[in-house]
Tab-separated table of C-alpha atoms in Angstrom:
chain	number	residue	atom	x	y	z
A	731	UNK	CA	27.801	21.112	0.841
A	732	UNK	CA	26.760	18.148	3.004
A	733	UNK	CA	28.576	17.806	6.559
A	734	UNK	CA	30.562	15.845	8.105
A	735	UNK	CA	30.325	14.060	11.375
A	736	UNK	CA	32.479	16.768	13.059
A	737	UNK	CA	30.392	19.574	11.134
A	738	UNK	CA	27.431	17.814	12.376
A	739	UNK	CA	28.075	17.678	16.084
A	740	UNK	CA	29.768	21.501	15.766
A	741	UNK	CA	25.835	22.350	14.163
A	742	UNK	CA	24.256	20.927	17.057
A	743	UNK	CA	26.506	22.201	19.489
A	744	UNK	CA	26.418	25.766	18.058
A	745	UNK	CA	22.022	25.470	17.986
A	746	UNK	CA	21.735	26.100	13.980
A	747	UNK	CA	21.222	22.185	13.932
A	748	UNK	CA	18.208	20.504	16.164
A	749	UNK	CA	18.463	17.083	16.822
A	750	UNK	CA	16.890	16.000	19.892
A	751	UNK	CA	17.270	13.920	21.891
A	752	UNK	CA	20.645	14.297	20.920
A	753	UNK	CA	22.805	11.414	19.036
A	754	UNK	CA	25.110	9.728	20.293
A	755	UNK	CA	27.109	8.756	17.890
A	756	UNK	CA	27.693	10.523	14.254
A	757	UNK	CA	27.869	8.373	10.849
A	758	UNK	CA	30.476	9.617	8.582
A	759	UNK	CA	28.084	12.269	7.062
A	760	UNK	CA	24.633	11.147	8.511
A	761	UNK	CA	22.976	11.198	11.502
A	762	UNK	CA	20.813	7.805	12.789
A	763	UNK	CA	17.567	7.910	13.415
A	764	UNK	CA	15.118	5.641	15.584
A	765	UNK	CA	11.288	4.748	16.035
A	766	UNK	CA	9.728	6.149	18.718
A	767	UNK	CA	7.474	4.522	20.954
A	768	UNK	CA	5.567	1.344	19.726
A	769	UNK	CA	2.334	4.213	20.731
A	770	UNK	CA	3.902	6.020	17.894
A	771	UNK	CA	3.145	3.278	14.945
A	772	UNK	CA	-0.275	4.113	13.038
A	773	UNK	CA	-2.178	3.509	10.541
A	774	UNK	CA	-5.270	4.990	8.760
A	775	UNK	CA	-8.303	4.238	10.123
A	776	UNK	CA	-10.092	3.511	7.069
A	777	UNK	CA	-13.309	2.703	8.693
A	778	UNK	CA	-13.417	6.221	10.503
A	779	UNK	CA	-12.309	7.424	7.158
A	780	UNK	CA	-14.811	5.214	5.136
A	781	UNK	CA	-18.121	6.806	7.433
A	782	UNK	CA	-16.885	10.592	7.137
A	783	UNK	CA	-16.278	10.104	3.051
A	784	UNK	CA	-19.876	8.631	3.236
A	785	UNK	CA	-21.262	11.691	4.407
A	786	UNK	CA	-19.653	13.472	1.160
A	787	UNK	CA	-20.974	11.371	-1.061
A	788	UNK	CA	-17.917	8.829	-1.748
A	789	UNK	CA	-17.071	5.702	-1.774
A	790	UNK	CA	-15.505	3.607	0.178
A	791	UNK	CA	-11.344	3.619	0.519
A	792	UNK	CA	-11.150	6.818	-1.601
A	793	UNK	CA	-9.831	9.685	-1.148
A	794	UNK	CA	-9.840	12.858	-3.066
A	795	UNK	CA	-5.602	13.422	-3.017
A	796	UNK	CA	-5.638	16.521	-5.067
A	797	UNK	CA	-7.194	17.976	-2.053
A	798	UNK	CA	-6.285	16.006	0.651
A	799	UNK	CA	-3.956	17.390	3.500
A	800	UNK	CA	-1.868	14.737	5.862
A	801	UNK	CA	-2.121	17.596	8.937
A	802	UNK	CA	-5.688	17.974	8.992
A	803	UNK	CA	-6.538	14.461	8.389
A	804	UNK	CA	-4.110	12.697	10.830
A	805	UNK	CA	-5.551	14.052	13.936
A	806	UNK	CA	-8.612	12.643	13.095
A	807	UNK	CA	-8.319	9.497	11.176
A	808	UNK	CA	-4.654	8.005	12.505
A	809	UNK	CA	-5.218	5.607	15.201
A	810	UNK	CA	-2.449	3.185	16.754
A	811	UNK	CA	-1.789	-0.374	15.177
A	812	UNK	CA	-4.646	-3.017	16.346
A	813	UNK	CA	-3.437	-6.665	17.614
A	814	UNK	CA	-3.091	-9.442	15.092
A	815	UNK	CA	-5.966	-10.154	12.670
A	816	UNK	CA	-6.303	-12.637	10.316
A	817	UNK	CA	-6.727	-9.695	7.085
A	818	UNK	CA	-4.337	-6.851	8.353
A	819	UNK	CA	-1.307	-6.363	6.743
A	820	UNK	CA	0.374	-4.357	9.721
A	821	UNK	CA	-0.640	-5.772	13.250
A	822	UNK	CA	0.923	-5.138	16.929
A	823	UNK	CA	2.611	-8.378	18.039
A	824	UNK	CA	3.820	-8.142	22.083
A	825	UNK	CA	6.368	-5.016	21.562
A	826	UNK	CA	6.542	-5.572	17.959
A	827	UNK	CA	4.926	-4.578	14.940
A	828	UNK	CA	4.679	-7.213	12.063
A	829	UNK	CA	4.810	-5.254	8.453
A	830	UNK	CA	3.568	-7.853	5.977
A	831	UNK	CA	4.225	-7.533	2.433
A	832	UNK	CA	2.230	-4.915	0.756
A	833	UNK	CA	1.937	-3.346	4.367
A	834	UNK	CA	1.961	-0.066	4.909
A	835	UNK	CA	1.907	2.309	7.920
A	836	UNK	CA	3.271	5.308	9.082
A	837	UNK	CA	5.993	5.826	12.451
A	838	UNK	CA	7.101	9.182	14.118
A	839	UNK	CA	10.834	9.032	14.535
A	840	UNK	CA	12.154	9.398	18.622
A	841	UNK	CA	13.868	12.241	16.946
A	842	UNK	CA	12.701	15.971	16.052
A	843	UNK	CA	15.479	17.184	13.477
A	844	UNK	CA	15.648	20.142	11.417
A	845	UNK	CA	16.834	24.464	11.515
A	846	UNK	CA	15.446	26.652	13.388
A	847	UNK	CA	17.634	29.019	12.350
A	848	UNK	CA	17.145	28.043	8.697
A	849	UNK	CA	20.763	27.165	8.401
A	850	UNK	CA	20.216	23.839	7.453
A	851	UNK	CA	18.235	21.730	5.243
A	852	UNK	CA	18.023	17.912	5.895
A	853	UNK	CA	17.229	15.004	3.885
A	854	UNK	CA	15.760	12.057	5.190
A	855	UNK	CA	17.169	8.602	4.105
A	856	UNK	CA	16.944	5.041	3.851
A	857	UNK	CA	19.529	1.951	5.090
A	858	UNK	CA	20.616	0.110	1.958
A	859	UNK	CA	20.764	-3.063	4.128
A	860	UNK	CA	17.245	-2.783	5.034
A	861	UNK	CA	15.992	-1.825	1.842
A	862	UNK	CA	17.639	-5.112	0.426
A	863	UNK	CA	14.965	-6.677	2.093
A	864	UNK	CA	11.776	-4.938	0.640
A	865	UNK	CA	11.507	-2.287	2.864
A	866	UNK	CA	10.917	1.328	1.969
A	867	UNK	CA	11.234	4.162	4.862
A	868	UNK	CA	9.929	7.301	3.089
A	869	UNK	CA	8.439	7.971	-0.168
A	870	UNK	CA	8.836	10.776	-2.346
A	871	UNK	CA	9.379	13.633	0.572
A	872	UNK	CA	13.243	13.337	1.896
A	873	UNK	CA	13.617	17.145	3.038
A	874	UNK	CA	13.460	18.931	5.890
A	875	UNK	CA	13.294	22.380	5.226
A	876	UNK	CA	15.168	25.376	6.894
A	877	UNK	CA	13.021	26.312	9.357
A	878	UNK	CA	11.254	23.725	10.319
A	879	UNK	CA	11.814	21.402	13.260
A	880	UNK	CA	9.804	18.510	14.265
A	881	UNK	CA	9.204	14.484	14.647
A	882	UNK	CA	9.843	13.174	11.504
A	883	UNK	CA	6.785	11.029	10.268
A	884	UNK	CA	8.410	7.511	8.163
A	885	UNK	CA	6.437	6.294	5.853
A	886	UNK	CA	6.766	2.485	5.513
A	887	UNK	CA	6.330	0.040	3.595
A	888	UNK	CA	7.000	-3.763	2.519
A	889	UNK	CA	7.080	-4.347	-0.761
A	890	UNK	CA	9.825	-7.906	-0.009
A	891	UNK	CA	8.594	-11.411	0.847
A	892	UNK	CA	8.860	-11.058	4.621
A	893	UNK	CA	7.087	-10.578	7.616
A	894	UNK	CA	9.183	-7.577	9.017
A	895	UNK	CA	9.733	-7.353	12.552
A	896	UNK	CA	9.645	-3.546	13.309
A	897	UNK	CA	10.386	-2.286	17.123
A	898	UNK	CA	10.976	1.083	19.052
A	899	UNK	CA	14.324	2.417	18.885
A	900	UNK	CA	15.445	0.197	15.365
A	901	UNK	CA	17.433	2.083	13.051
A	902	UNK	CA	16.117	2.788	9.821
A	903	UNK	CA	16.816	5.693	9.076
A	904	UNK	CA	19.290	8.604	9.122
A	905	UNK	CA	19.079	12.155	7.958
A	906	UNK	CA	22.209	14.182	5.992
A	907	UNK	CA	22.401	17.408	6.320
A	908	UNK	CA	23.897	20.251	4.158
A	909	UNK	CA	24.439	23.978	4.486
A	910	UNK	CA	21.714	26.232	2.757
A	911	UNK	CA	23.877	28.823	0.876
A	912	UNK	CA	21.790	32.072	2.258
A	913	UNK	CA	18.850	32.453	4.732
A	914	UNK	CA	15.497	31.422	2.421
A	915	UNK	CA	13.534	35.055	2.304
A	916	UNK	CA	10.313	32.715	3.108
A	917	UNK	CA	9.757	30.783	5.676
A	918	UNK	CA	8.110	27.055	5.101
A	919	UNK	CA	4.682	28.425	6.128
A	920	UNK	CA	5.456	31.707	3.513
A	921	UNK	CA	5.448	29.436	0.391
A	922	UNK	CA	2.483	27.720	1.436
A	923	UNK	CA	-0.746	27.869	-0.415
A	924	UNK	CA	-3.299	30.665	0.796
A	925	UNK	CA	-6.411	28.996	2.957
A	926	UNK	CA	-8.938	31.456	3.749
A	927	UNK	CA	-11.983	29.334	4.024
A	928	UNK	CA	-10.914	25.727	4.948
A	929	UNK	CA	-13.664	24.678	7.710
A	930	UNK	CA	-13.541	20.956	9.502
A	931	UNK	CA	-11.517	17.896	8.415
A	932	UNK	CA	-13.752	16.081	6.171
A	933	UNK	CA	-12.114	13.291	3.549
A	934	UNK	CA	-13.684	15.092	0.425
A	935	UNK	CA	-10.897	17.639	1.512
A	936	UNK	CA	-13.628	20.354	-0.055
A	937	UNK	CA	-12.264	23.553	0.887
B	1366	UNK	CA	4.292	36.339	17.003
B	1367	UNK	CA	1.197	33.930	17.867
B	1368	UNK	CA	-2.456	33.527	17.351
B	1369	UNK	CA	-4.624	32.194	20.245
B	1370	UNK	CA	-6.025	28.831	19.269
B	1371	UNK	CA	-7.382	25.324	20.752
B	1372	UNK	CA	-5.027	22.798	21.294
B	1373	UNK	CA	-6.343	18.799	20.789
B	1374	UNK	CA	-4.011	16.002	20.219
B	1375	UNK	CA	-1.851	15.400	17.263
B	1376	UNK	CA	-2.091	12.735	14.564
B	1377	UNK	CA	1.612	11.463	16.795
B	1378	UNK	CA	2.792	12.700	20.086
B	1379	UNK	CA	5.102	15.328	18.488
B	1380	UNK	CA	1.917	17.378	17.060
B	1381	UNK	CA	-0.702	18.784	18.106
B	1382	UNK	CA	-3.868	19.659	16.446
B	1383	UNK	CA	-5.288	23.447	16.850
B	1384	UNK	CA	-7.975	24.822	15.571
B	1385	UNK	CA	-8.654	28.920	14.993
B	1386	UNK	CA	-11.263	31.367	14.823
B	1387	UNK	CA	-10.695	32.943	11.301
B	1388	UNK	CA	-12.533	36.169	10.643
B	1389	UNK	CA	-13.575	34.954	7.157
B	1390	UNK	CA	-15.125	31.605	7.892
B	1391	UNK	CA	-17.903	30.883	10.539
B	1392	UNK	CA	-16.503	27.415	10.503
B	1393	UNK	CA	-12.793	26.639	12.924
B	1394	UNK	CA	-10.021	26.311	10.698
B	1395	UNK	CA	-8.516	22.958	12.143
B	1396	UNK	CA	-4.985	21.502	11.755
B	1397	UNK	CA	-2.158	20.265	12.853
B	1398	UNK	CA	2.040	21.147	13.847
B	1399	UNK	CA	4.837	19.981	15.879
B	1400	UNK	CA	4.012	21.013	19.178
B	1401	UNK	CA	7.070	23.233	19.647
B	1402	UNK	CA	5.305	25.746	17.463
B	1403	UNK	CA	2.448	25.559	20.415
B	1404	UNK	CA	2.311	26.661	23.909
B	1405	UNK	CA	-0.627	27.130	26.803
B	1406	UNK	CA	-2.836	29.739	27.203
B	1407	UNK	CA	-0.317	31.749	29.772
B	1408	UNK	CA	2.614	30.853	27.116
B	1409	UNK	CA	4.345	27.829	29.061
B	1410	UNK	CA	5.159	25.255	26.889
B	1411	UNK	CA	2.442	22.430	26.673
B	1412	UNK	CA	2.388	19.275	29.016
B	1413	UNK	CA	3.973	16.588	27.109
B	1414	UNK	CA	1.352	14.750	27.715
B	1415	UNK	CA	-1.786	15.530	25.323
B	1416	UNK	CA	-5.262	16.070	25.584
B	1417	UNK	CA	-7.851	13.371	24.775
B	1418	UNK	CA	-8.821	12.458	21.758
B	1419	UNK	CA	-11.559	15.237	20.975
B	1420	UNK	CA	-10.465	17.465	23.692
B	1421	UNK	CA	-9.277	21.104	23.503
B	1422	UNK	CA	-7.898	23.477	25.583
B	1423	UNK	CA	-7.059	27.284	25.004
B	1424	UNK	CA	-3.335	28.149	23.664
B	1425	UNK	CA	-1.462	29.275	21.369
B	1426	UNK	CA	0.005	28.711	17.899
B	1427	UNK	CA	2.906	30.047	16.065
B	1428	UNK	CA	2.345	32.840	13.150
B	1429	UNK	CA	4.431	34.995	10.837
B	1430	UNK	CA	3.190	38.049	9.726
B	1431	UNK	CA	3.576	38.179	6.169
B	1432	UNK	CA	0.997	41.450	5.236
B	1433	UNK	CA	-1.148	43.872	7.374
B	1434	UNK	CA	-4.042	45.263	6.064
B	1435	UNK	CA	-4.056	48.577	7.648
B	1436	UNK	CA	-7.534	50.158	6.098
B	1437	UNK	CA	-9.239	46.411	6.817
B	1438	UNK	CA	-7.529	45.821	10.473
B	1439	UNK	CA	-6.184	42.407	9.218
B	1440	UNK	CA	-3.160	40.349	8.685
B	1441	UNK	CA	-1.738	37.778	6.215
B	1442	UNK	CA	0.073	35.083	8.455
B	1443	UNK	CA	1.693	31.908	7.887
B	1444	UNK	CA	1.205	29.136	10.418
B	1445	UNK	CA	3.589	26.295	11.057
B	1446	UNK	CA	1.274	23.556	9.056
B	1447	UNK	CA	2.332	25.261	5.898
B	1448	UNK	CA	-0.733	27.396	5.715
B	1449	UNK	CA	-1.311	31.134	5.296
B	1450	UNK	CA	-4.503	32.806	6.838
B	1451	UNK	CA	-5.940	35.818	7.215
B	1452	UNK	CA	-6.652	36.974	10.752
B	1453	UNK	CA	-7.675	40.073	12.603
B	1454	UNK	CA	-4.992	42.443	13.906
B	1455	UNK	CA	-6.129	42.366	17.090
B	1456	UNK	CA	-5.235	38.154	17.619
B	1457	UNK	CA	-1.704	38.401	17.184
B	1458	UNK	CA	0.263	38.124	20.444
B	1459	UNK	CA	3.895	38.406	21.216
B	1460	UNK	CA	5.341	34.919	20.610
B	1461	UNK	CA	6.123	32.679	23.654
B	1462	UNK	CA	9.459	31.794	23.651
B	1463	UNK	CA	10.574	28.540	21.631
């Protein structure tokens, strides 16, 4: 069952629910969510990306997905959004960041969100109003699962005919939230896959 | 409980990257997790400031235990990046607190 706004603010109060910092206002049954920091817009760095794949043997602007892993490769190969150039599709303008169409780059939200307690599971999701204008805030991964608690990382894209405008604290985003029916008997990390002999990031993602 | 790690900055300020000395690889298994699930060396919770790009300093990192190997002195653990590895007995440390 999904909450309310009153079940919502009784979660946070009570500590199953993390949202922090905390909101200050509830939706009816959602929660609002903001950009972080302009520091906190990136994109890949395919050039970093394009010498390490070189060294495997691939070429450029590929990337083996199968075996690919977003938290060992963003350490390495995120890097913040460069000023305006003539080719870029996402470039820092002043305290803005311009998302042209076809752009795509990734944002941590000012929020961490999710249940320590494993109480909760959350779901990210979009603003109809803003998607009405091309623009896509997360793609194919909405939950948040009990357990887990952290920055969420949006995923965005522009697949309108305008030059968004995208700047800290906009609201793109908001999570709902329902009640998981019993404690999960794993934890997120338990149903993970086994690694035993992963070494360095490299972008073949050879394990 | 927690494994002793190195701590490095995050692909966003939220994360951070750490990196472990697994008994089966001679290689660092390197990764990355919001940095609630990470604290300093002596357990405090980290700056919020990271390290440099490249930089590390000691910590430590979340862990579950999920098997002990009693005859081989080893443990299965899951970590917060999703990941289950197999570590000596003798890393695990009582968990700072959250």
């Amino acid at each position: 069952m999904f909450l309310s706004d009153r079940d919502l603010s009784w979660a946070i109060e009570r500590g199953g629910l993390t949202v922090e910092p905390r909101p200050g206002s509830f939706e009816p049954s959602s929660i609002e969510l903001h950009l972080d920091r302009i520091e906190e817009a990136k994109i890949w760095d395919m050039t970093a990306i394009n010498e390490e794949g070189a060294t495997h043997g691939l070429e450029p602007n590929t990337l083996l997905i199968g075996k690919y892993k977003f938290e060992k490769f963003a350490p390495k190969f995120l890097k913040p959004i460069p000023p305006r150039s003539s080719e870029e599709k996402v470039f820092r303008k002043n305290n803005s960041v311009v998302l042209k169409p076809h752009g795509f780059m990734l944002w941590q939200t000012k929020e961490a969100v999710g249940s320590e307690t494993g109480d909760y599971i959350c779901f990210i999701d979009g603003k109809s109003t803003k998607a009405r204008a091309g623009l896509i805030v997360h793609l194919t991964a909405p939950t948040v699962y009990p357990g887990w608690v952290g920055n969420l990382t949006l995923e965005l894209a522009n697949l309108g005919p305008f030059d968004l405008i995208l700047k800290e604290d906009d609201v793109l985003t908001q999570i709902t939230v329902a009640k998981v029916s019993s404690l999960p008997a794993q934890t997120p990390g338990e149903a993970g896959s086994v690694t035993m002999k992963q070494s360095s990031v490299d972008t073949s993602g050879d394990e | 409980m927690a494994l002793p790690c190195e701590i490095g900055q995050g692909g966003f300020s939220g994360y951070r990257s750490f990196q472990l000395q697994l008994p089966c690889i001679s290689e660092k298994y390197f990764s990355s997790a919001p940095y609630r699930y990470c604290w300093d060396e002596d357990g405090h919770r980290l700056p919020t400031t990271p390290p440099q790009r490249g930089q590390f300093v000691s910590g430590q990192i979340a862990a579950n235990v999920l098997e002990v190997y009693g005859e081989r002195n080893r443990a299965l653990v899951s970590i917060p990046d999703g990941e289950r590895v197999e570590v000596d007995m003798a890393m695990l440390q009582v968990r700072p607190r959250m």
